[in-house]
PDB file of C-alpha atoms in Angstrom:
ATOM      1  CA  ASN A   1     -38.106  11.850  78.420  1.00  0.00           C
ATOM      2  CA  ALA A   2     -39.187  14.136  75.522  1.00  0.00           C
ATOM      3  CA  GLY A   3     -39.561  12.634  72.163  1.00  0.00           C
ATOM      4  CA  VAL A   4     -42.288  10.756  70.075  1.00  0.00           C
ATOM      5  CA  THR A   5     -44.743   8.510  70.909  1.00  0.00           C
ATOM      6  CA  GLN A   6     -47.155   5.941  68.957  1.00  0.00           C
ATOM      7  CA  THR A   7     -49.318   4.181  70.000  1.00  0.00           C
ATOM      8  CA  PRO A   8     -50.284   1.196  69.497  1.00  0.00           C
ATOM      9  CA  LYS A   9     -47.458  -0.541  69.056  1.00  0.00           C
ATOM     10  CA  PHE A  10     -48.780  -3.804  67.917  1.00  0.00           C
ATOM     11  CA  ARG A  11     -52.721  -3.923  66.035  1.00  0.00           C
ATOM     12  CA  VAL A  12     -54.173  -7.069  63.767  1.00  0.00           C
ATOM     13  CA  LEU A  13     -56.802  -5.504  61.701  1.00  0.00           C
ATOM     14  CA  LYS A  14     -59.455  -6.894  59.775  1.00  0.00           C
ATOM     15  CA  THR A  15     -59.921  -6.784  56.728  1.00  0.00           C
ATOM     16  CA  GLY A  16     -62.213  -3.372  56.174  1.00  0.00           C
ATOM     17  CA  GLN A  17     -61.651  -2.647  59.130  1.00  0.00           C
ATOM     18  CA  SER A  18     -60.664   1.011  60.332  1.00  0.00           C
ATOM     19  CA  MET A  19     -58.564   2.539  62.843  1.00  0.00           C
ATOM     20  CA  THR A  20     -55.710   5.505  64.344  1.00  0.00           C
ATOM     21  CA  LEU A  21     -52.492   5.635  64.832  1.00  0.00           C
ATOM     22  CA  LEU A  22     -51.839   8.229  66.860  1.00  0.00           C
ATOM     23  CA  CYS A  23     -48.471  10.140  67.051  1.00  0.00           C
ATOM     24  CA  ALA A  24     -47.540  12.932  69.898  1.00  0.00           C
ATOM     25  CA  GLN A  25     -44.642  14.740  70.191  1.00  0.00           C
ATOM     26  CA  ASP A  26     -43.302  17.119  73.343  1.00  0.00           C
ATOM     27  CA  MET A  27     -40.215  18.536  71.552  1.00  0.00           C
ATOM     28  CA  ASN A  28     -42.896  21.220  69.921  1.00  0.00           C
ATOM     29  CA  HIS A  29     -41.765  20.821  66.676  1.00  0.00           C
ATOM     30  CA  GLU A  30     -43.862  22.202  63.865  1.00  0.00           C
ATOM     31  CA  TYR A  31     -43.177  18.913  60.460  1.00  0.00           C
ATOM     32  CA  MET A  32     -44.945  15.811  61.651  1.00  0.00           C
ATOM     33  CA  TYR A  33     -44.737  12.822  59.242  1.00  0.00           C
ATOM     34  CA  TRP A  34     -45.879   9.603  58.545  1.00  0.00           C
ATOM     35  CA  TYR A  35     -44.205   6.770  56.955  1.00  0.00           C
ATOM     36  CA  ARG A  36     -44.248   2.999  56.151  1.00  0.00           C
ATOM     37  CA  GLN A  37     -41.549   1.134  55.950  1.00  0.00           C
ATOM     38  CA  ASP A  38     -42.652  -2.919  54.034  1.00  0.00           C
ATOM     39  CA  PRO A  39     -39.682  -5.210  53.405  1.00  0.00           C
ATOM     40  CA  GLY A  40     -36.444  -4.522  50.456  1.00  0.00           C
ATOM     41  CA  MET A  41     -38.877  -0.878  49.800  1.00  0.00           C
ATOM     42  CA  GLY A  42     -37.484   1.341  52.934  1.00  0.00           C
ATOM     43  CA  LEU A  43     -39.620   3.867  54.544  1.00  0.00           C
ATOM     44  CA  ARG A  44     -41.744   4.946  52.296  1.00  0.00           C
ATOM     45  CA  LEU A  45     -43.851   8.844  53.195  1.00  0.00           C
ATOM     46  CA  ILE A  46     -47.402   8.852  53.326  1.00  0.00           C
ATOM     47  CA  HIS A  47     -48.729  12.329  54.616  1.00  0.00           C
ATOM     48  CA  TYR A  48     -47.025  14.565  56.273  1.00  0.00           C
ATOM     49  CA  SER A  49     -47.667  18.300  58.511  1.00  0.00           C
ATOM     50  CA  VAL A  50     -45.346  21.349  58.811  1.00  0.00           C
ATOM     51  CA  GLY A  51     -47.457  22.781  61.433  1.00  0.00           C
ATOM     52  CA  GLU A  52     -50.910  23.089  63.071  1.00  0.00           C
ATOM     53  CA  GLY A  53     -53.586  23.053  60.454  1.00  0.00           C
ATOM     54  CA  THR A  54     -52.003  21.527  57.653  1.00  0.00           C
ATOM     55  CA  THR A  55     -51.161  18.022  56.128  1.00  0.00           C
ATOM     56  CA  ALA A  56     -50.062  17.119  52.891  1.00  0.00           C
ATOM     57  CA  LYS A  57     -49.460  13.993  50.942  1.00  0.00           C
ATOM     58  CA  GLY A  58     -46.266  12.118  50.412  1.00  0.00           C
ATOM     59  CA  GLU A  59     -45.524   9.836  48.392  1.00  0.00           C
ATOM     60  CA  VAL A  60     -47.882   6.361  48.858  1.00  0.00           C
ATOM     61  CA  PRO A  61     -51.818   8.274  50.950  1.00  0.00           C
ATOM     62  CA  ASP A  62     -53.249   5.649  49.256  1.00  0.00           C
ATOM     63  CA  GLY A  63     -55.857   4.759  51.513  1.00  0.00           C
ATOM     64  CA  TYR A  64     -54.746   7.106  54.449  1.00  0.00           C
ATOM     65  CA  ASN A  65     -56.127  10.191  56.026  1.00  0.00           C
ATOM     66  CA  VAL A  66     -53.950  12.491  58.405  1.00  0.00           C
ATOM     67  CA  SER A  67     -54.747  14.973  60.554  1.00  0.00           C
ATOM     68  CA  ARG A  68     -53.325  17.822  63.068  1.00  0.00           C
ATOM     69  CA  LEU A  69     -55.870  19.712  64.623  1.00  0.00           C
ATOM     70  CA  LYS A  70     -53.139  20.171  67.485  1.00  0.00           C
ATOM     71  CA  LYS A  71     -49.240  20.854  66.772  1.00  0.00           C
ATOM     72  CA  GLN A  72     -48.207  17.990  69.248  1.00  0.00           C
ATOM     73  CA  ASN A  73     -50.851  15.446  67.548  1.00  0.00           C
ATOM     74  CA  PHE A  74     -50.761  13.108  64.454  1.00  0.00           C
ATOM     75  CA  LEU A  75     -53.292  11.334  63.272  1.00  0.00           C
ATOM     76  CA  LEU A  76     -52.699   8.831  60.386  1.00  0.00           C
ATOM     77  CA  GLY A  77     -56.366   7.436  60.271  1.00  0.00           C
ATOM     78  CA  LEU A  78     -57.434   3.787  57.965  1.00  0.00           C
ATOM     79  CA  GLU A  79     -60.767   3.676  56.750  1.00  0.00           C
ATOM     80  CA  SER A  80     -60.883   1.178  55.239  1.00  0.00           C
ATOM     81  CA  ALA A  81     -57.766  -1.597  56.657  1.00  0.00           C
ATOM     82  CA  ALA A  82     -56.840  -3.800  53.832  1.00  0.00           C
ATOM     83  CA  PRO A  83     -53.967  -6.120  53.591  1.00  0.00           C
ATOM     84  CA  SER A  84     -51.853  -4.180  51.599  1.00  0.00           C
ATOM     85  CA  GLN A  85     -51.934  -1.771  54.209  1.00  0.00           C
ATOM     86  CA  THR A  86     -50.054  -4.547  56.126  1.00  0.00           C
ATOM     87  CA  SER A  87     -47.089  -2.851  57.681  1.00  0.00           C
ATOM     88  CA  VAL A  88     -44.203  -0.943  60.056  1.00  0.00           C
ATOM     89  CA  TYR A  89     -45.912   3.203  60.984  1.00  0.00           C
ATOM     90  CA  PHE A  90     -43.385   4.519  61.983  1.00  0.00           C
ATOM     91  CA  CYS A  91     -43.518   8.796  62.562  1.00  0.00           C
ATOM     92  CA  ALA A  92     -41.036  11.272  63.085  1.00  0.00           C
ATOM     93  CA  SER A  93     -41.155  14.952  63.788  1.00  0.00           C
ATOM     94  CA  SER A  94     -38.472  17.826  62.984  1.00  0.00           C
ATOM     95  CA  PRO A  95     -38.318  21.320  64.155  1.00  0.00           C
ATOM     96  CA  PHE A  96     -38.283  23.991  61.714  1.00  0.00           C
ATOM     97  CA  GLY A  97     -34.821  25.652  60.625  1.00  0.00           C
ATOM     98  CA  LEU A  98     -32.071  23.490  61.569  1.00  0.00           C
ATOM     99  CA  ARG A  99     -31.344  21.664  58.589  1.00  0.00           C
ATOM    100  CA  ASP A 100     -28.645  19.195  60.631  1.00  0.00           C
ATOM    101  CA  TYR A 101     -30.889  18.095  62.951  1.00  0.00           C
ATOM    102  CA  GLY A 102     -31.483  14.565  62.457  1.00  0.00           C
ATOM    103  CA  TYR A 103     -35.178  14.270  62.955  1.00  0.00           C
ATOM    104  CA  THR A 104     -37.251  12.439  65.917  1.00  0.00           C
ATOM    105  CA  PHE A 105     -38.603   9.322  64.850  1.00  0.00           C
ATOM    106  CA  GLY A 106     -40.705   7.150  67.479  1.00  0.00           C
ATOM    107  CA  SER A 107     -40.460   3.468  67.900  1.00  0.00           C
ATOM    108  CA  GLY A 108     -43.416   2.178  65.771  1.00  0.00           C
ATOM    109  CA  THR A 109     -46.266   1.118  65.234  1.00  0.00           C
ATOM    110  CA  ARG A 110     -46.239  -3.152  63.696  1.00  0.00           C
ATOM    111  CA  LEU A 111     -49.764  -2.802  61.702  1.00  0.00           C
ATOM    112  CA  THR A 112     -50.951  -6.572  60.587  1.00  0.00           C
ATOM    113  CA  VAL A 113     -54.137  -6.821  58.367  1.00  0.00           C
ATOM    114  CA  VAL A 114     -55.776 -10.270  58.394  1.00  0.00           C
TER     115      VAL A 114
ATOM    116  CA  ALA B   1     -37.488   7.746  38.946  1.00  0.00           C
ATOM    117  CA  GLN B   2     -34.931   6.855  42.634  1.00  0.00           C
ATOM    118  CA  LYS B   3     -33.774   9.882  44.618  1.00  0.00           C
ATOM    119  CA  ILE B   4     -32.375   7.766  46.408  1.00  0.00           C
ATOM    120  CA  THR B   5     -30.235   4.853  45.502  1.00  0.00           C
ATOM    121  CA  GLN B   6     -28.300   2.078  47.743  1.00  0.00           C
ATOM    122  CA  THR B   7     -27.319  -0.365  46.057  1.00  0.00           C
ATOM    123  CA  GLN B   8     -26.008  -3.085  48.896  1.00  0.00           C
ATOM    124  CA  PRO B   9     -29.232  -4.995  49.563  1.00  0.00           C
ATOM    125  CA  GLY B  10     -26.596  -7.447  52.184  1.00  0.00           C
ATOM    126  CA  MET B  11     -23.195  -7.028  53.091  1.00  0.00           C
ATOM    127  CA  PHE B  12     -21.395  -9.121  55.208  1.00  0.00           C
ATOM    128  CA  VAL B  13     -17.279  -7.621  57.009  1.00  0.00           C
ATOM    129  CA  GLN B  14     -15.103  -9.163  59.528  1.00  0.00           C
ATOM    130  CA  GLU B  15     -14.809  -7.290  62.995  1.00  0.00           C
ATOM    131  CA  LYS B  16     -12.067  -4.583  63.634  1.00  0.00           C
ATOM    132  CA  GLU B  17     -12.927  -3.895  59.173  1.00  0.00           C
ATOM    133  CA  ALA B  18     -14.086  -0.931  57.934  1.00  0.00           C
ATOM    134  CA  VAL B  19     -17.113  -0.960  56.197  1.00  0.00           C
ATOM    135  CA  THR B  20     -17.937   1.987  53.414  1.00  0.00           C
ATOM    136  CA  LEU B  21     -21.887   1.914  52.407  1.00  0.00           C
ATOM    137  CA  ASP B  22     -22.744   3.253  49.326  1.00  0.00           C
ATOM    138  CA  CYS B  23     -25.647   6.111  48.525  1.00  0.00           C
ATOM    139  CA  THR B  24     -26.560   8.147  45.223  1.00  0.00           C
ATOM    140  CA  TYR B  25     -28.690  10.939  45.409  1.00  0.00           C
ATOM    141  CA  ASP B  26     -30.400  12.159  42.407  1.00  0.00           C
ATOM    142  CA  THR B  27     -32.245  16.244  43.324  1.00  0.00           C
ATOM    143  CA  SER B  28     -31.953  19.686  40.947  1.00  0.00           C
ATOM    144  CA  ASP B  29     -32.052  21.169  44.056  1.00  0.00           C
ATOM    145  CA  PRO B  30     -28.794  23.435  45.428  1.00  0.00           C
ATOM    146  CA  SER B  31     -29.638  23.509  48.584  1.00  0.00           C
ATOM    147  CA  TYR B  32     -30.076  20.059  50.669  1.00  0.00           C
ATOM    148  CA  GLY B  33     -29.406  17.508  53.148  1.00  0.00           C
ATOM    149  CA  LEU B  34     -28.168  13.640  53.565  1.00  0.00           C
ATOM    150  CA  PHE B  35     -28.434  11.359  56.399  1.00  0.00           C
ATOM    151  CA  TRP B  36     -27.593   8.617  57.140  1.00  0.00           C
ATOM    152  CA  TYR B  37     -29.843   6.285  59.300  1.00  0.00           C
ATOM    153  CA  LYS B  38     -29.011   2.576  61.588  1.00  0.00           C
ATOM    154  CA  GLN B  39     -31.765   0.457  62.646  1.00  0.00           C
ATOM    155  CA  PRO B  40     -30.737  -2.593  64.880  1.00  0.00           C
ATOM    156  CA  SER B  41     -33.117  -5.357  65.021  1.00  0.00           C
ATOM    157  CA  SER B  42     -34.984  -3.224  68.071  1.00  0.00           C
ATOM    158  CA  GLY B  43     -36.158  -1.348  65.181  1.00  0.00           C
ATOM    159  CA  GLU B  44     -35.883   1.810  66.606  1.00  0.00           C
ATOM    160  CA  MET B  45     -34.816   4.553  63.661  1.00  0.00           C
ATOM    161  CA  ILE B  46     -31.363   6.320  65.311  1.00  0.00           C
ATOM    162  CA  PHE B  47     -29.661   9.296  63.273  1.00  0.00           C
ATOM    163  CA  LEU B  48     -25.838   9.015  62.433  1.00  0.00           C
ATOM    164  CA  ILE B  49     -24.562  11.480  60.882  1.00  0.00           C
ATOM    165  CA  TYR B  50     -25.765  14.209  57.937  1.00  0.00           C
ATOM    166  CA  GLN B  51     -23.817  16.423  55.375  1.00  0.00           C
ATOM    167  CA  GLY B  52     -25.104  19.818  53.750  1.00  0.00           C
ATOM    168  CA  SER B  53     -24.735  20.375  50.275  1.00  0.00           C
ATOM    169  CA  TYR B  54     -23.133  23.703  50.937  1.00  0.00           C
ATOM    170  CA  ASP B  55     -20.618  21.882  53.684  1.00  0.00           C
ATOM    171  CA  GLN B  56     -17.371  21.914  52.170  1.00  0.00           C
ATOM    172  CA  GLN B  57     -16.065  19.071  54.392  1.00  0.00           C
ATOM    173  CA  ASN B  58     -17.062  15.583  54.567  1.00  0.00           C
ATOM    174  CA  ALA B  59     -19.144  15.099  58.096  1.00  0.00           C
ATOM    175  CA  THR B  60     -17.499  12.676  61.429  1.00  0.00           C
ATOM    176  CA  GLU B  61     -18.758  11.438  64.108  1.00  0.00           C
ATOM    177  CA  GLY B  62     -16.975   9.248  66.124  1.00  0.00           C
ATOM    178  CA  ARG B  63     -16.655   6.344  64.167  1.00  0.00           C
ATOM    179  CA  TYR B  64     -18.168   7.713  61.514  1.00  0.00           C
ATOM    180  CA  SER B  65     -17.690   9.804  58.204  1.00  0.00           C
ATOM    181  CA  LEU B  66     -19.542  10.448  55.145  1.00  0.00           C
ATOM    182  CA  ASN B  67     -17.525  10.127  52.089  1.00  0.00           C
ATOM    183  CA  PHE B  68     -19.425  13.053  50.367  1.00  0.00           C
ATOM    184  CA  GLN B  69     -18.685  13.305  46.572  1.00  0.00           C
ATOM    185  CA  LYS B  70     -20.860  16.649  45.299  1.00  0.00           C
ATOM    186  CA  ALA B  71     -20.372  16.067  41.235  1.00  0.00           C
ATOM    187  CA  ARG B  72     -21.276  12.444  42.013  1.00  0.00           C
ATOM    188  CA  LYS B  73     -23.856  12.589  43.540  1.00  0.00           C
ATOM    189  CA  SER B  74     -22.756  10.138  46.102  1.00  0.00           C
ATOM    190  CA  ALA B  75     -23.015  10.435  50.531  1.00  0.00           C
ATOM    191  CA  ASN B  76     -21.303   6.945  51.477  1.00  0.00           C
ATOM    192  CA  LEU B  77     -21.128   5.870  54.997  1.00  0.00           C
ATOM    193  CA  VAL B  78     -18.224   4.464  56.858  1.00  0.00           C
ATOM    194  CA  ILE B  79     -17.610   3.187  59.460  1.00  0.00           C
ATOM    195  CA  SER B  80     -14.320   2.610  60.380  1.00  0.00           C
ATOM    196  CA  ALA B  81     -13.208  -0.793  62.978  1.00  0.00           C
ATOM    197  CA  SER B  82     -16.631  -2.112  63.171  1.00  0.00           C
ATOM    198  CA  GLN B  83     -17.663  -4.386  65.714  1.00  0.00           C
ATOM    199  CA  LEU B  84     -20.810  -6.394  66.132  1.00  0.00           C
ATOM    200  CA  GLY B  85     -22.813  -4.371  67.596  1.00  0.00           C
ATOM    201  CA  ASP B  86     -22.396  -2.220  63.967  1.00  0.00           C
ATOM    202  CA  SER B  87     -24.885  -5.115  62.088  1.00  0.00           C
ATOM    203  CA  ALA B  88     -28.456  -3.066  61.654  1.00  0.00           C
ATOM    204  CA  MET B  89     -29.657  -2.042  58.660  1.00  0.00           C
ATOM    205  CA  TYR B  90     -28.811   1.073  57.460  1.00  0.00           C
ATOM    206  CA  PHE B  91     -30.617   3.977  55.326  1.00  0.00           C
ATOM    207  CA  CYS B  92     -30.049   6.870  53.115  1.00  0.00           C
ATOM    208  CA  ALA B  93     -31.565   9.686  53.088  1.00  0.00           C
ATOM    209  CA  MET B  94     -31.996  12.992  51.372  1.00  0.00           C
ATOM    210  CA  ARG B  95     -34.083  15.863  52.537  1.00  0.00           C
ATOM    211  CA  GLU B  96     -35.708  18.451  49.904  1.00  0.00           C
ATOM    212  CA  VAL B  97     -37.130  21.728  50.471  1.00  0.00           C
ATOM    213  CA  SER B  98     -40.330  22.344  47.989  1.00  0.00           C
ATOM    214  CA  ASN B  99     -40.796  26.621  47.200  1.00  0.00           C
ATOM    215  CA  PHE B 100     -43.126  26.409  49.717  1.00  0.00           C
ATOM    216  CA  GLY B 101     -41.325  25.497  52.263  1.00  0.00           C
ATOM    217  CA  ASN B 102     -42.609  22.247  52.615  1.00  0.00           C
ATOM    218  CA  GLU B 103     -39.484  20.013  53.582  1.00  0.00           C
ATOM    219  CA  LYS B 104     -39.336  16.334  53.898  1.00  0.00           C
ATOM    220  CA  LEU B 105     -37.364  13.044  54.355  1.00  0.00           C
ATOM    221  CA  THR B 106     -36.593  10.862  51.359  1.00  0.00           C
ATOM    222  CA  PHE B 107     -35.220   6.954  52.086  1.00  0.00           C
ATOM    223  CA  GLY B 108     -33.293   4.977  50.285  1.00  0.00           C
ATOM    224  CA  THR B 109     -34.067   0.836  50.924  1.00  0.00           C
ATOM    225  CA  GLY B 110     -31.430   0.424  52.611  1.00  0.00           C
ATOM    226  CA  THR B 111     -28.307  -1.698  53.758  1.00  0.00           C
ATOM    227  CA  ARG B 112     -28.078  -4.430  55.702  1.00  0.00           C
ATOM    228  CA  LEU B 113     -24.767  -4.509  57.750  1.00  0.00           C
ATOM    229  CA  THR B 114     -23.519  -8.469  59.398  1.00  0.00           C
ATOM    230  CA  ILE B 115     -20.333  -7.582  61.161  1.00  0.00           C
ATOM    231  CA  ILE B 116     -18.620 -10.977  61.598  1.00  0.00           C
ATOM    232  CA  PRO B 117     -16.554 -12.257  64.790  1.00  0.00           C
TER     233      PRO B 117
END
């Protein structure tokens, strides 16, 4: 089925370890986003991309890096994980120009940093 | 400043009653979009309804309707004839487009709705 796929679904990291979360979409969408969800804070935008080779900072970018080398993939990296990065991470995508498109979300990655 | 405000952290509603979930927003852009999403306990984000800032009529999708009051900057979600399956977290979100064409979606903190049998 077409959609947004996030890997892995669950991960436990030790403080200081690094990891990369992968988001892949097969809908040829231009825009891709990474959010984190924490209790009582809704979804907060980490980084986003408006096309292949582009990235931009969102509301909470510190401690994260991203890359969009291919249109279908958007990678979120944690170089040195901290307990404050324990969260559920969502990737989303949307096409350019469809103003009423509801965005397609992945199923989320639950990350715990101990 | 908070761009999307949802003032009801939790609500309990009797089954079959209508429920209104509040959302206010803040933007100076004339063109924007407002969305509502449902997040059940399984965790996925489900798109419910959209309202554009230039849309003259309130959006409706089945049992969902959006009470859009532009002057008051509010976009409340109304669920008619609530069902047990409506129990979930509900998020209001606003899409803004910058001068450079960058588009992003900003979320409120959510309202947890519980339907009581």
